[in-house]
Coordinates of C-alpha atoms in Angstrom, one line a residue:
Chain S
M398 CA -102.9 27.1 -82.6
S399 CA -100.1 24.7 -81.9
D400 CA -98.0 24.9 -78.7
A401 CA -97.7 28.1 -76.7
P402 CA -94.9 30.2 -78.0
S403 CA -91.6 29.9 -76.2
T404 CA -90.4 32.6 -73.7
R405 CA -87.7 33.4 -76.2
K406 CA -90.2 34.1 -78.9
I407 CA -92.4 36.3 -76.8
V408 CA -89.4 38.2 -75.6
E409 CA -88.4 38.9 -79.2
A410 CA -91.9 40.0 -80.1
I411 CA -91.9 42.4 -77.1
L412 CA -88.5 43.8 -78.2
L413 CA -89.8 44.4 -81.6
L414 CA -92.9 46.2 -80.4
A415 CA -91.2 48.4 -77.8
D416 CA -90.1 51.9 -78.7
E417 CA -87.9 52.3 -75.6
P418 CA -85.8 50.0 -73.4
V419 CA -87.9 47.5 -71.5
P420 CA -86.9 46.3 -68.1
A421 CA -86.5 42.6 -67.7
T422 CA -88.9 42.7 -64.8
Q423 CA -91.6 44.1 -67.0
M424 CA -91.1 41.2 -69.5
G425 CA -91.2 38.8 -66.6
E426 CA -94.6 40.2 -65.4
V427 CA -96.0 39.8 -68.9
L428 CA -94.7 36.3 -69.3
E429 CA -95.3 35.3 -65.7
V430 CA -91.7 34.0 -65.5
P431 CA -89.0 35.0 -63.0
R432 CA -86.9 38.0 -63.9
A433 CA -83.7 35.9 -63.8
E434 CA -85.1 33.5 -66.4
V435 CA -86.0 36.4 -68.7
E436 CA -82.5 37.8 -68.2
A437 CA -80.9 34.6 -69.1
V438 CA -83.0 34.5 -72.3
L439 CA -82.1 38.1 -73.1
R440 CA -78.4 37.4 -72.7
E441 CA -78.7 34.4 -74.8
L442 CA -80.4 36.3 -77.5
A443 CA -77.8 39.1 -77.4
G444 CA -75.2 36.5 -78.0
T445 CA -77.1 34.8 -80.8
Y446 CA -77.6 38.1 -82.7
E447 CA -73.9 38.9 -82.4
R448 CA -72.8 35.4 -83.4
E449 CA -75.1 35.3 -86.4
D450 CA -74.0 38.8 -87.4
R451 CA -77.6 40.1 -87.6
G452 CA -78.4 43.7 -88.6
W453 CA -79.3 44.5 -85.0
V454 CA -77.8 44.2 -81.5
L455 CA -79.6 43.7 -78.3
R456 CA -78.3 45.9 -75.5
E457 CA -78.9 46.4 -71.9
S458 CA -78.7 49.9 -70.4
A459 CA -80.0 51.5 -67.2
P460 CA -83.7 51.5 -68.3
G461 CA -83.7 48.1 -69.8
W462 CA -83.2 46.0 -72.9
R463 CA -83.7 47.2 -76.5
L464 CA -82.9 46.3 -80.0
Y465 CA -80.6 48.7 -81.9
T466 CA -79.4 48.7 -85.4
D467 CA -75.8 47.4 -85.7
P468 CA -73.5 50.5 -85.7
D469 CA -71.6 49.0 -88.7
C470 CA -74.7 49.6 -90.7
A471 CA -75.1 53.3 -89.8
P472 CA -73.7 54.7 -93.1
W473 CA -76.5 53.0 -95.0
L474 CA -79.3 54.0 -92.7
E475 CA -79.1 57.7 -92.9
R476 CA -82.1 57.8 -95.2
F477 CA -84.3 55.9 -92.8
V478 CA -83.5 57.9 -89.7
T479 CA -86.4 60.2 -89.0
G480 CA -85.8 63.5 -87.3
H481 CA -83.7 62.2 -84.5
R482 CA -80.3 63.6 -85.4
H483 CA -78.4 64.3 -82.3
A484 CA -76.7 67.6 -82.6
R485 CA -73.1 67.7 -81.4
L486 CA -72.6 69.0 -77.8
T487 CA -70.3 71.9 -77.2
G488 CA -67.3 71.5 -75.0
A489 CA -69.0 73.4 -72.2
S490 CA -72.0 71.0 -72.4
L491 CA -69.8 68.0 -72.3
E492 CA -67.9 69.3 -69.3
V493 CA -71.1 69.9 -67.4
L494 CA -72.4 66.5 -68.5
A495 CA -69.2 64.9 -67.1
I496 CA -69.6 66.8 -63.9
V497 CA -73.2 65.7 -63.5
A498 CA -72.3 62.1 -64.4
Y499 CA -69.6 61.9 -61.9
K500 CA -70.8 64.2 -59.2
G501 CA -74.6 63.9 -59.5
P502 CA -76.9 64.5 -57.9
I503 CA -75.5 68.0 -57.9
S504 CA -77.0 71.4 -57.8
R505 CA -76.6 74.2 -60.4
S506 CA -74.5 76.3 -58.1
E507 CA -72.1 73.4 -57.3
I508 CA -71.7 72.9 -61.1
S509 CA -71.0 76.6 -61.6
E510 CA -68.5 76.5 -58.7
I511 CA -66.5 73.7 -60.2
R512 CA -66.3 75.4 -63.5
G513 CA -65.7 78.8 -62.2
V514 CA -68.4 80.2 -64.5
D515 CA -72.2 80.4 -64.4
S516 CA -73.5 77.2 -66.0
D517 CA -77.3 77.6 -65.8
G518 CA -77.6 78.0 -69.6
V519 CA -75.6 74.9 -70.2
V520 CA -77.7 72.9 -67.7
K521 CA -80.8 74.1 -69.4
T522 CA -79.5 72.9 -72.8
L523 CA -78.7 69.5 -71.3
L524 CA -82.2 69.3 -69.7
Q525 CA -83.8 70.0 -73.0
R526 CA -81.6 67.4 -74.7
G527 CA -82.9 65.0 -72.1
L528 CA -79.4 64.0 -71.1
V529 CA -79.7 65.4 -67.6
E530 CA -82.8 65.5 -65.4
P531 CA -83.9 66.6 -61.9
S532 CA -83.0 64.0 -59.3
A533 CA -85.8 61.6 -58.8
A534 CA -85.2 61.1 -55.1
E535 CA -87.5 62.8 -52.6
G536 CA -86.8 66.5 -51.9
T537 CA -83.9 66.7 -54.3
A538 CA -85.6 68.3 -57.3
H539 CA -83.0 71.0 -57.3
L540 CA -80.3 68.5 -57.9
F541 CA -79.4 67.1 -61.3
E542 CA -78.3 63.7 -62.4
V543 CA -77.8 62.1 -65.8
S544 CA -81.0 60.7 -67.4
D545 CA -81.8 57.2 -68.5
E546 CA -81.6 58.4 -72.0
F547 CA -78.0 59.4 -71.4
L548 CA -77.2 56.0 -69.9
E549 CA -79.0 54.3 -72.8
R550 CA -77.0 56.2 -75.4
M551 CA -73.8 55.4 -73.5
G552 CA -74.8 51.8 -73.2
L553 CA -74.4 51.9 -69.4
R554 CA -76.5 50.3 -66.8
S555 CA -75.5 52.9 -64.2
V556 CA -73.1 55.7 -63.6
D557 CA -71.1 53.2 -61.6
E558 CA -70.0 51.7 -64.9
L559 CA -68.2 54.9 -65.9
P560 CA -64.5 54.6 -65.9
P561 CA -62.9 56.1 -62.7
L562 CA -62.5 59.8 -62.9
T563 CA -58.8 59.4 -62.1
D564 CA -58.4 58.0 -65.6
F565 CA -59.0 61.5 -66.9
M566 CA -56.7 63.4 -64.6
P567 CA -53.8 65.1 -66.2
D568 CA -50.6 63.2 -65.7
S569 CA -48.1 64.4 -63.0
E570 CA -45.9 66.0 -65.6
A571 CA -48.8 68.2 -66.8
V572 CA -49.7 69.1 -63.3
E573 CA -46.1 70.0 -62.5
D574 CA -46.0 72.2 -65.6
M575 CA -49.1 74.0 -64.5
E576 CA -47.7 74.4 -61.0
A577 CA -44.5 75.8 -62.3
K578 CA -46.3 78.4 -64.4
L579 CA -48.5 79.4 -61.5
S580 CA -45.7 79.7 -59.0
P581 CA -45.0 83.2 -57.9
N582 CA -41.3 82.4 -57.6
A583 CA -41.0 81.1 -61.2
Chain Y
M835 CA -62.6 102.6 -75.2
A836 CA -63.7 99.6 -77.1
Y837 CA -64.4 96.5 -75.1
E838 CA -63.3 93.8 -77.5
V839 CA -62.5 90.8 -75.5
K840 CA -64.1 87.9 -77.2
L841 CA -63.7 84.6 -75.4
E842 CA -65.8 82.4 -77.6
V843 CA -63.6 79.4 -77.2
F844 CA -63.3 79.8 -73.5
E845 CA -65.9 78.9 -70.9
G846 CA -65.0 81.0 -68.0
P847 CA -61.8 82.0 -66.3
I848 CA -60.7 78.7 -65.1
D849 CA -61.0 77.4 -68.6
L850 CA -59.2 80.3 -70.1
L851 CA -56.4 80.1 -67.6
L852 CA -56.1 76.4 -68.2
H853 CA -55.9 77.0 -71.8
L854 CA -53.3 79.7 -71.5
I855 CA -51.2 77.6 -69.2
T856 CA -51.4 74.2 -70.9
R857 CA -51.0 75.4 -74.4
Q858 CA -47.9 77.3 -73.5
R859 CA -49.2 80.2 -75.6
V860 CA -48.6 82.6 -72.8
D861 CA -46.4 82.8 -69.9
I862 CA -48.9 84.4 -67.6
Y863 CA -46.2 86.8 -66.4
D864 CA -45.7 88.1 -69.9
V865 CA -49.3 89.1 -70.3
S866 CA -49.2 92.9 -70.0
L867 CA -50.5 93.6 -66.6
A868 CA -51.2 97.1 -67.4
R869 CA -53.3 96.2 -70.3
I870 CA -55.2 93.6 -68.4
T871 CA -55.9 96.1 -65.7
E872 CA -57.1 98.7 -68.1
E873 CA -59.3 96.1 -69.8
Y874 CA -60.5 95.0 -66.4
L875 CA -61.6 98.5 -65.6
A876 CA -63.1 99.1 -69.0
A877 CA -65.0 96.0 -68.7
I878 CA -66.5 97.0 -65.3
S879 CA -67.6 100.3 -66.7
D880 CA -69.0 98.7 -69.8
L881 CA -70.6 95.7 -68.3
D882 CA -74.2 96.3 -69.1
G883 CA -73.4 96.5 -72.7
A884 CA -71.3 93.4 -72.8
D885 CA -72.2 89.7 -72.6
L886 CA -72.2 89.4 -68.9
E887 CA -70.9 85.9 -68.8
T888 CA -68.0 86.7 -71.0
A889 CA -67.2 89.8 -69.1
T890 CA -67.3 88.1 -65.8
G891 CA -65.1 85.3 -67.1
F892 CA -62.6 87.9 -68.2
L893 CA -62.7 89.8 -65.0
V894 CA -62.1 86.9 -62.8
V895 CA -59.2 85.6 -64.8
A896 CA -57.7 89.1 -64.9
A897 CA -58.1 89.3 -61.2
T898 CA -56.3 86.0 -60.8
L899 CA -53.5 86.9 -63.1
L900 CA -53.1 90.2 -61.3
E901 CA -52.9 88.6 -58.0
L902 CA -50.3 86.1 -59.0
K903 CA -48.3 88.6 -60.9
S904 CA -48.4 91.1 -58.1
A905 CA -47.1 88.5 -55.8
R906 CA -44.1 88.0 -58.0
L907 CA -43.6 91.7 -58.6
L908 CA -43.6 92.6 -55.0
P909 CA -41.3 90.1 -53.4
G910 CA -41.1 90.1 -49.7
R911 CA -44.1 92.2 -49.1
G912 CA -46.2 91.1 -46.1
G913 CA -43.7 88.6 -44.9
D914 CA -44.1 84.8 -44.3
E915 CA -47.8 84.9 -43.6
E916 CA -48.5 86.6 -46.9
E917 CA -46.3 84.1 -48.6
A918 CA -48.0 81.2 -47.1
H919 CA -51.4 82.7 -48.0
L920 CA -50.3 83.1 -51.5
L921 CA -49.0 79.5 -51.8
E922 CA -52.3 78.3 -50.4
E923 CA -54.1 80.4 -53.0
R924 CA -51.9 79.0 -55.7
D925 CA -52.6 75.5 -54.6
L926 CA -56.3 76.1 -54.6
L927 CA -56.1 77.5 -58.1
L928 CA -54.0 74.5 -59.2
A929 CA -56.5 72.1 -57.7
R930 CA -59.2 73.8 -59.7
L931 CA -57.2 73.7 -62.9
V932 CA -56.6 70.0 -62.4
E933 CA -60.3 69.4 -61.7
C934 CA -61.4 71.5 -64.7
S935 CA -58.9 69.6 -66.9
T936 CA -60.2 66.3 -65.6
F937 CA -63.8 67.0 -66.3
R938 CA -62.9 68.3 -69.8
E939 CA -61.2 65.1 -70.6
A940 CA -64.1 63.1 -69.1
G941 CA -66.4 65.2 -71.3
A942 CA -64.4 64.3 -74.4
W943 CA -64.7 60.6 -73.5
L944 CA -68.4 61.0 -73.1
A945 CA -68.6 62.7 -76.5
R946 CA -67.0 59.6 -78.0
G947 CA -69.4 57.3 -76.2
L948 CA -72.4 59.4 -77.3
E949 CA -71.1 59.5 -80.8
A950 CA -70.7 55.7 -80.9
G951 CA -74.1 55.3 -79.3
S952 CA -75.7 57.5 -82.0
A953 CA -74.5 55.0 -84.6
A954 CA -76.9 52.4 -83.1
H955 CA -80.5 53.4 -83.6
G956 CA -83.0 52.1 -81.2
R957 CA -86.2 50.5 -82.5
T958 CA -88.8 53.2 -82.6
A959 CA -91.5 51.9 -84.9
G960 CA -93.8 51.7 -82.0
L961 CA -97.1 50.0 -81.7
E962 CA -98.6 48.1 -84.7
E963 CA -102.1 49.2 -85.6
R964 CA -103.9 46.4 -83.9
F965 CA -102.4 47.3 -80.5
V966 CA -102.8 51.1 -80.7
D967 CA -106.3 51.2 -79.1
L968 CA -105.1 49.0 -76.3
A969 CA -102.5 51.5 -75.1
P970 CA -103.6 53.2 -72.0
K971 CA -104.1 57.0 -72.2
V972 CA -101.0 58.8 -71.3
V973 CA -101.1 60.2 -67.8
L974 CA -101.4 64.0 -68.1
K975 CA -100.4 65.0 -64.6
T976 CA -100.1 68.7 -65.1
T977 CA -102.1 71.9 -64.7
P978 CA -102.6 74.9 -66.9
E979 CA -100.4 76.8 -64.5
R980 CA -97.6 74.3 -64.8
L981 CA -97.9 74.5 -68.6
A982 CA -97.7 78.2 -68.4
A983 CA -94.6 78.1 -66.4
L984 CA -93.0 75.6 -68.8
A985 CA -94.0 77.8 -71.8
A986 CA -92.7 80.9 -70.1
T987 CA -89.4 79.3 -69.4
A988 CA -89.0 77.8 -72.8
L989 CA -89.9 81.1 -74.5
A990 CA -87.9 83.4 -72.3
P991 CA -84.4 84.3 -73.4
R992 CA -81.7 82.1 -72.1
P993 CA -81.2 82.6 -68.4
E994 CA -79.0 85.5 -67.5
P995 CA -75.8 84.3 -66.0
E996 CA -75.3 85.0 -62.4
V997 CA -72.1 86.8 -61.6
D998 CA -69.6 85.6 -59.1
V999 CA -68.7 89.0 -57.6
S1000 CA -66.6 87.7 -54.8
H1001 CA -63.5 88.6 -56.7
L1002 CA -64.7 92.0 -57.6
A1003 CA -66.3 93.2 -54.4
P1004 CA -63.2 94.4 -52.6
I1005 CA -61.5 95.8 -55.6
R1006 CA -62.1 99.5 -56.1
A1007 CA -58.7 100.4 -57.3
T1008 CA -58.2 101.8 -60.8
V1009 CA -55.0 102.6 -62.5
R1010 CA -56.4 106.0 -63.6
D1011 CA -57.1 107.0 -60.0
A1012 CA -53.7 105.6 -58.9
I1013 CA -51.9 107.7 -61.5
L1014 CA -53.5 110.8 -60.2
E1015 CA -52.9 109.8 -56.6
V1016 CA -49.2 108.8 -57.1
A1017 CA -48.6 111.9 -59.2
G1018 CA -50.2 114.1 -56.5
L1019 CA -48.0 112.5 -53.8
L1020 CA -44.7 112.8 -55.7
R1021 CA -45.3 116.2 -57.2
G1022 CA -45.2 117.9 -53.9
R1023 CA -41.9 116.4 -52.9
G1024 CA -38.5 117.2 -54.3
E1025 CA -36.9 114.0 -53.0
P1026 CA -37.2 110.3 -54.0
T1027 CA -40.1 108.5 -52.3
G1028 CA -40.0 104.8 -51.7
F1029 CA -42.7 102.6 -53.3
R1030 CA -43.5 101.0 -50.0
E1031 CA -44.3 104.5 -48.7
L1032 CA -46.5 105.2 -51.7
C1033 CA -48.4 102.1 -50.9
S1034 CA -48.6 102.7 -47.2
G1035 CA -52.3 103.4 -47.3
A1036 CA -53.1 100.6 -49.7
P1037 CA -55.5 98.1 -48.0
E1038 CA -55.5 95.4 -50.6
R1039 CA -52.9 93.8 -52.8
I1040 CA -54.8 95.0 -55.8
D1041 CA -54.2 98.6 -54.6
V1042 CA -50.5 97.9 -54.5
V1043 CA -50.7 96.5 -58.0
V1044 CA -52.5 99.5 -59.5
R1045 CA -50.1 101.9 -57.8
F1046 CA -47.2 99.9 -59.2
L1047 CA -48.8 100.1 -62.6
A1048 CA -49.4 103.8 -62.2
L1049 CA -45.8 104.3 -61.3
L1050 CA -44.7 102.4 -64.4
E1051 CA -47.0 104.5 -66.5
L1052 CA -45.6 107.7 -65.1
F1053 CA -42.1 106.4 -65.6
K1054 CA -42.8 105.5 -69.2
A1055 CA -44.2 109.0 -69.8
G1056 CA -41.1 110.6 -68.3
A1057 CA -43.0 112.1 -65.4
V1058 CA -40.9 110.2 -62.8
D1059 CA -37.5 108.7 -62.4
L1060 CA -37.2 105.3 -60.8
V1061 CA -34.2 104.0 -58.9
Q1062 CA -33.9 100.5 -57.5
V1063 CA -30.6 100.0 -55.7
D1064 CA -30.6 96.3 -55.3
R1065 CA -32.8 93.6 -56.8
F1066 CA -35.3 93.2 -54.0
G1067 CA -34.8 96.7 -52.7
D1068 CA -37.4 99.4 -52.5
I1069 CA -38.1 101.3 -55.6
R1070 CA -37.6 105.0 -55.2
A1071 CA -39.5 107.4 -57.4
T1072 CA -38.7 111.1 -58.1
W1073 CA -41.0 113.6 -59.8
T1074 CA -39.3 115.1 -62.9
G1075 CA -42.1 117.3 -64.1
D1076 CA -41.4 116.4 -67.7
A1077 CA -44.9 115.3 -68.2
D1078 CA -48.1 115.7 -66.2
A1079 CA -50.5 113.1 -65.0
E1080 CA -53.2 114.1 -67.6
D1081 CA -50.8 113.2 -70.4
V1082 CA -50.2 109.9 -68.8
L1083 CA -53.9 109.2 -68.5
A1084 CA -54.4 110.0 -72.2
E1085 CA -51.8 107.4 -73.0
A1086 CA -53.3 104.9 -70.7
D1087 CA -56.6 105.2 -72.5
E1088 CA -55.3 103.6 -75.6
Y1089 CA -54.8 100.1 -74.1
V1090 CA -56.7 97.4 -75.8
I1091 CA -56.1 93.8 -75.1
D1092 CA -57.2 91.1 -77.5
L1093 CA -57.3 87.8 -75.7
R1094 CA -58.2 86.0 -78.9
E1095 CA -54.7 86.4 -79.9
A1096 CA -53.5 85.1 -76.6
G1097 CA -55.7 82.0 -76.9
R1098 CA -54.9 81.1 -80.5
Chain H
M523 CA -64.0 48.7 -89.2
S524 CA -63.4 45.2 -90.6
D525 CA -65.2 44.1 -93.8
A526 CA -68.3 46.0 -95.1
P527 CA -71.5 44.5 -93.7
S528 CA -73.3 42.1 -95.9
T529 CA -76.4 43.0 -97.9
R530 CA -78.4 40.8 -95.6
K531 CA -77.1 42.6 -92.5
I532 CA -77.9 46.0 -93.9
V533 CA -81.4 44.9 -95.0
E534 CA -82.1 43.7 -91.5
A535 CA -80.9 47.0 -90.0
I536 CA -83.2 48.9 -92.4
L537 CA -86.1 46.7 -91.4
L538 CA -85.5 47.3 -87.7
L539 CA -85.3 51.0 -88.2
A540 CA -88.2 51.5 -90.6
D541 CA -91.5 52.4 -89.1
E542 CA -93.5 51.7 -92.2
P543 CA -93.1 49.2 -95.1
V544 CA -90.0 49.8 -97.2
P545 CA -90.1 49.0 -100.9
A546 CA -87.4 46.6 -102.1
T547 CA -86.4 49.2 -104.7
Q548 CA -85.6 51.8 -102.1
M549 CA -83.4 49.3 -100.2
G550 CA -81.7 48.5 -103.6
E551 CA -80.9 52.2 -104.1
V552 CA -79.4 52.5 -100.6
L553 CA -77.4 49.4 -101.1
E554 CA -76.5 50.0 -104.7
V555 CA -77.7 46.5 -105.5
P556 CA -80.3 45.4 -108.0
R557 CA -83.8 45.1 -106.7
A558 CA -84.0 41.4 -107.6
E559 CA -81.1 40.7 -105.3
V560 CA -82.7 42.6 -102.5
E561 CA -85.9 40.7 -103.0
A562 CA -84.1 37.4 -102.9
V563 CA -82.5 38.4 -99.6
L564 CA -85.8 39.5 -98.2
R565 CA -87.5 36.2 -99.1
E566 CA -84.6 34.3 -97.7
L567 CA -84.9 36.3 -94.4
A568 CA -88.7 35.8 -94.2
G569 CA -88.0 32.0 -94.5
T570 CA -85.3 32.1 -91.9
Y571 CA -87.4 33.9 -89.3
E572 CA -90.2 31.4 -89.8
R573 CA -88.0 28.4 -89.7
E574 CA -86.2 29.7 -86.6
D575 CA -89.6 30.5 -84.9
R576 CA -88.5 34.1 -84.2
G577 CA -90.8 36.5 -82.4
W578 CA -91.4 38.4 -85.7
V579 CA -92.4 37.7 -89.2
L580 CA -91.3 39.6 -92.3
R581 CA -94.1 40.4 -94.7
E582 CA -94.5 42.0 -98.0
S583 CA -97.5 44.2 -98.7
A584 CA -98.3 46.6 -101.5
P585 CA -96.0 49.4 -100.3
G586 CA -93.1 47.1 -99.2
W587 CA -91.5 45.0 -96.6
R588 CA -91.9 45.3 -92.9
L589 CA -91.3 43.3 -89.7
Y590 CA -94.4 42.5 -87.6
T591 CA -94.7 40.7 -84.3
D592 CA -95.7 37.1 -84.7
P593 CA -99.5 36.8 -84.3
D594 CA -98.9 33.9 -82.0
C595 CA -97.5 36.3 -79.4
A596 CA -100.5 38.6 -79.6
P597 CA -102.0 37.7 -76.2
W598 CA -98.8 38.5 -74.4
L599 CA -98.2 41.6 -76.4
E600 CA -101.7 42.9 -75.4
R601 CA -100.7 42.4 -71.8
F602 CA -97.5 44.2 -72.4
V603 CA -99.2 47.1 -74.1
T604 CA -102.0 47.5 -71.6
G605 CA -99.7 47.3 -68.6
H606 CA -97.4 49.9 -70.0
R607 CA -95.9 51.6 -67.0
H608 CA -94.3 54.4 -68.9
A609 CA -97.6 56.0 -70.0
R610 CA -96.3 59.2 -68.6
L611 CA -95.1 62.2 -70.5
T612 CA -91.5 63.1 -70.4
G613 CA -90.3 66.6 -69.5
A614 CA -89.5 67.2 -73.1
S615 CA -93.0 66.2 -74.2
L616 CA -94.5 68.5 -71.6
E617 CA -92.4 71.4 -72.7
V618 CA -93.3 70.9 -76.4
L619 CA -97.0 70.6 -75.3
A620 CA -96.7 73.9 -73.5
I621 CA -95.1 75.6 -76.5
V622 CA -97.8 74.3 -78.9
A623 CA -100.5 75.3 -76.4
Y624 CA -99.3 78.9 -76.2
K625 CA -97.7 79.3 -79.7
G626 CA -99.8 77.0 -81.9
P627 CA -100.4 76.8 -84.8
I628 CA -96.7 76.3 -84.9
S629 CA -94.4 74.3 -87.2
R630 CA -92.0 71.6 -86.2
S631 CA -89.0 73.7 -87.0
E632 CA -90.3 76.7 -85.0
I633 CA -90.6 74.4 -82.0
S634 CA -87.1 73.1 -82.4
E635 CA -85.8 76.6 -82.7
I636 CA -87.5 77.7 -79.5
R637 CA -86.2 74.8 -77.6
G638 CA -82.8 74.8 -79.2
V639 CA -83.0 71.1 -79.9
D640 CA -84.4 68.9 -82.5
S641 CA -88.0 68.2 -81.5
D642 CA -89.4 66.1 -84.3
G643 CA -89.4 62.9 -82.3
V644 CA -91.3 64.5 -79.4
V645 CA -93.9 66.0 -81.8
K646 CA -94.4 62.6 -83.3
T647 CA -95.0 61.1 -79.9
L648 CA -97.5 63.8 -79.0
L649 CA -99.3 63.3 -82.3
Q650 CA -99.5 59.5 -81.6
R651 CA -100.9 60.3 -78.2
G652 CA -103.6 62.5 -79.7
L653 CA -102.5 65.5 -77.6
V654 CA -101.4 67.5 -80.6
E655 CA -102.8 67.6 -84.1
P656 CA -102.2 69.2 -87.4
S657 CA -103.9 72.6 -87.6
A658 CA -107.4 72.4 -89.1
A659 CA -107.3 75.6 -91.0
E660 CA -106.8 75.7 -94.7
G661 CA -103.3 75.2 -95.9
T662 CA -101.8 74.9 -92.5
A663 CA -101.4 71.1 -92.2
H664 CA -97.7 71.5 -91.4
L665 CA -98.6 73.5 -88.4
F666 CA -99.6 71.9 -85.1
E667 CA -102.0 72.9 -82.3
V668 CA -103.2 71.1 -79.2
S669 CA -106.1 68.7 -79.7
D670 CA -109.6 69.0 -78.3
E671 CA -108.8 65.9 -76.3
F672 CA -105.9 67.8 -74.7
L673 CA -108.1 70.8 -73.9
E674 CA -110.8 68.6 -72.5
R675 CA -108.4 66.7 -70.3
M676 CA -107.0 70.0 -69.0
G677 CA -110.5 71.2 -68.2
L678 CA -110.2 74.0 -70.7
R679 CA -112.7 75.0 -73.4
S680 CA -110.0 76.7 -75.5
V681 CA -106.4 77.8 -75.4
D682 CA -107.6 81.3 -74.6
E683 CA -108.4 80.0 -71.1
L684 CA -104.8 79.2 -70.4
P685 CA -103.2 81.6 -67.8
P686 CA -101.4 84.6 -69.3
L687 CA -97.8 83.9 -69.9
T688 CA -96.6 87.2 -68.5
D689 CA -97.5 86.0 -65.0
F690 CA -94.9 83.4 -65.3
M691 CA -92.0 85.2 -67.0
P692 CA -88.9 85.3 -65.0
D693 CA -88.6 88.7 -63.4
S694 CA -85.9 91.1 -64.4
E695 CA -85.2 92.1 -60.8
A696 CA -82.4 89.5 -60.5
V697 CA -80.6 91.1 -63.4
E698 CA -80.8 94.6 -62.0
D699 CA -79.7 93.4 -58.6
M700 CA -76.7 91.8 -60.2
E701 CA -75.7 95.0 -62.1
A702 CA -76.0 97.0 -59.0
K703 CA -73.5 94.7 -57.2
L704 CA -71.1 95.0 -60.1
S705 CA -70.9 98.7 -60.1
P706 CA -67.5 99.8 -58.9
N707 CA -69.2 102.4 -56.7
A708 CA -71.5 100.1 -55.0

């Protein structure tokens, strides 16, 4: 054998072997290299793949780094995608998902209260889809938060990266309109 | 009476109300209050047969509409305090509508993100043959009991929705009862009786509403004459004897509301 | 979207996605490009990866082309694999395991139906982990049951020793209670 392989090379090999996002720390342990150095390599690689217009992209999300096929190629890949078709979520599921993303950790009853309708069935669906999970913190198993899988699919490192909720508020005109229609003196 | 409210597109009362209001399909004050009330009562008597979640959703939105409409129909009742209370309620409802609308928009944004995310497929090929035996055994931190609980939950039918009964608990008024009650009161008197007097024993606003509805039903059937001298004055009702309460009840039974139409 | 992705890019995406060797013919069909052209691209890519000393190699075997981690990286990959922190079953995996334990032999689609979500990926993981296996009985290879290894690790001799499900069914009391409350005469 010639020289030992470079950090870059081993990082690439790990990315190819992994079947889920790998934290930079874990790669650092394997390589016996500080996490910051691994992260620099990962960012460099992500840039390289993009610049060279490879068929894959390297992305970081909450759980770690992972190789994904480039979305541009999606139409050609349908045949090779095994099983994992994500069924579309209903409006109700999306609403609850948004509530959990922005208000989590949050209990079932708080969710139901916000929506004005019992939401246990929807929460169960989201749990089964793996988008929501019981809060990991001590003594909070009755509270729910979004899962790493959700963050991975959204390409987010944490819920803090979500756009501010105020971006989604109805504009003042819409609110006034609602108010006018509700007013007893209308 | 057929209970035919189908709210498939709506998720609960707030959602329905938001839909009705924002799509401008319905001025909530144009929704026939009588029909809503009848439906409301029919729904209560028919609850065990209906999809509980749907029924509850309808009941709560009906209650909300009734309250708001009753406030408008009965100006001045209860004075400033009542008015202030009503405004407060309206503001709370508005706040909930805004919140609901906000989360719905946020949900739509998440849907786009998830959709975009699903166009990128993560590498899943997994371990190459030569590494398979090295992989540590998966930790199986579970017990037969825990598995049983998981299986029972997974195999059980979807959880029954819990019903928010807070809106329903104090409401025991029905238009049918009110028709009989109002008719009974008026029949015995030869002279006009004020609506306020008819409502004197009514503990809740909903009681006032159903009595008002009952009066309208009786009027429609010709059993009573109504006189209102000035716009915000008391309504005075006189028994005519041209129809009796039973006929009115028979008419009232034919109400059917179809909110699908309202939501379209 | 800008221009259509190049043949090279799509081929790379297919290679990243595939979990077994892919014949050049198959890629040609997907891309609507002659097999010879795909093969030229594949050979070119194999050369590029080698020249650039990437963490992977592209190899052709009898069934087709596949990306493998570079053998030079094997010692680090072994460490990565042995130190795998995530060797823990997800909630979804446990749920499928419970369903297979109680309802096996059972098909993939039945599992998905019970859970209300596509479960093929989870079944695949459980198969790889040796916790679930194809039913041994004649003509039932598409059905799955829990493996002997699973039973052994749970301290059970057979699935008959699992606790009866009825003990764990959610009680109907809550429903009755609710109906009582809703009654107008309550």
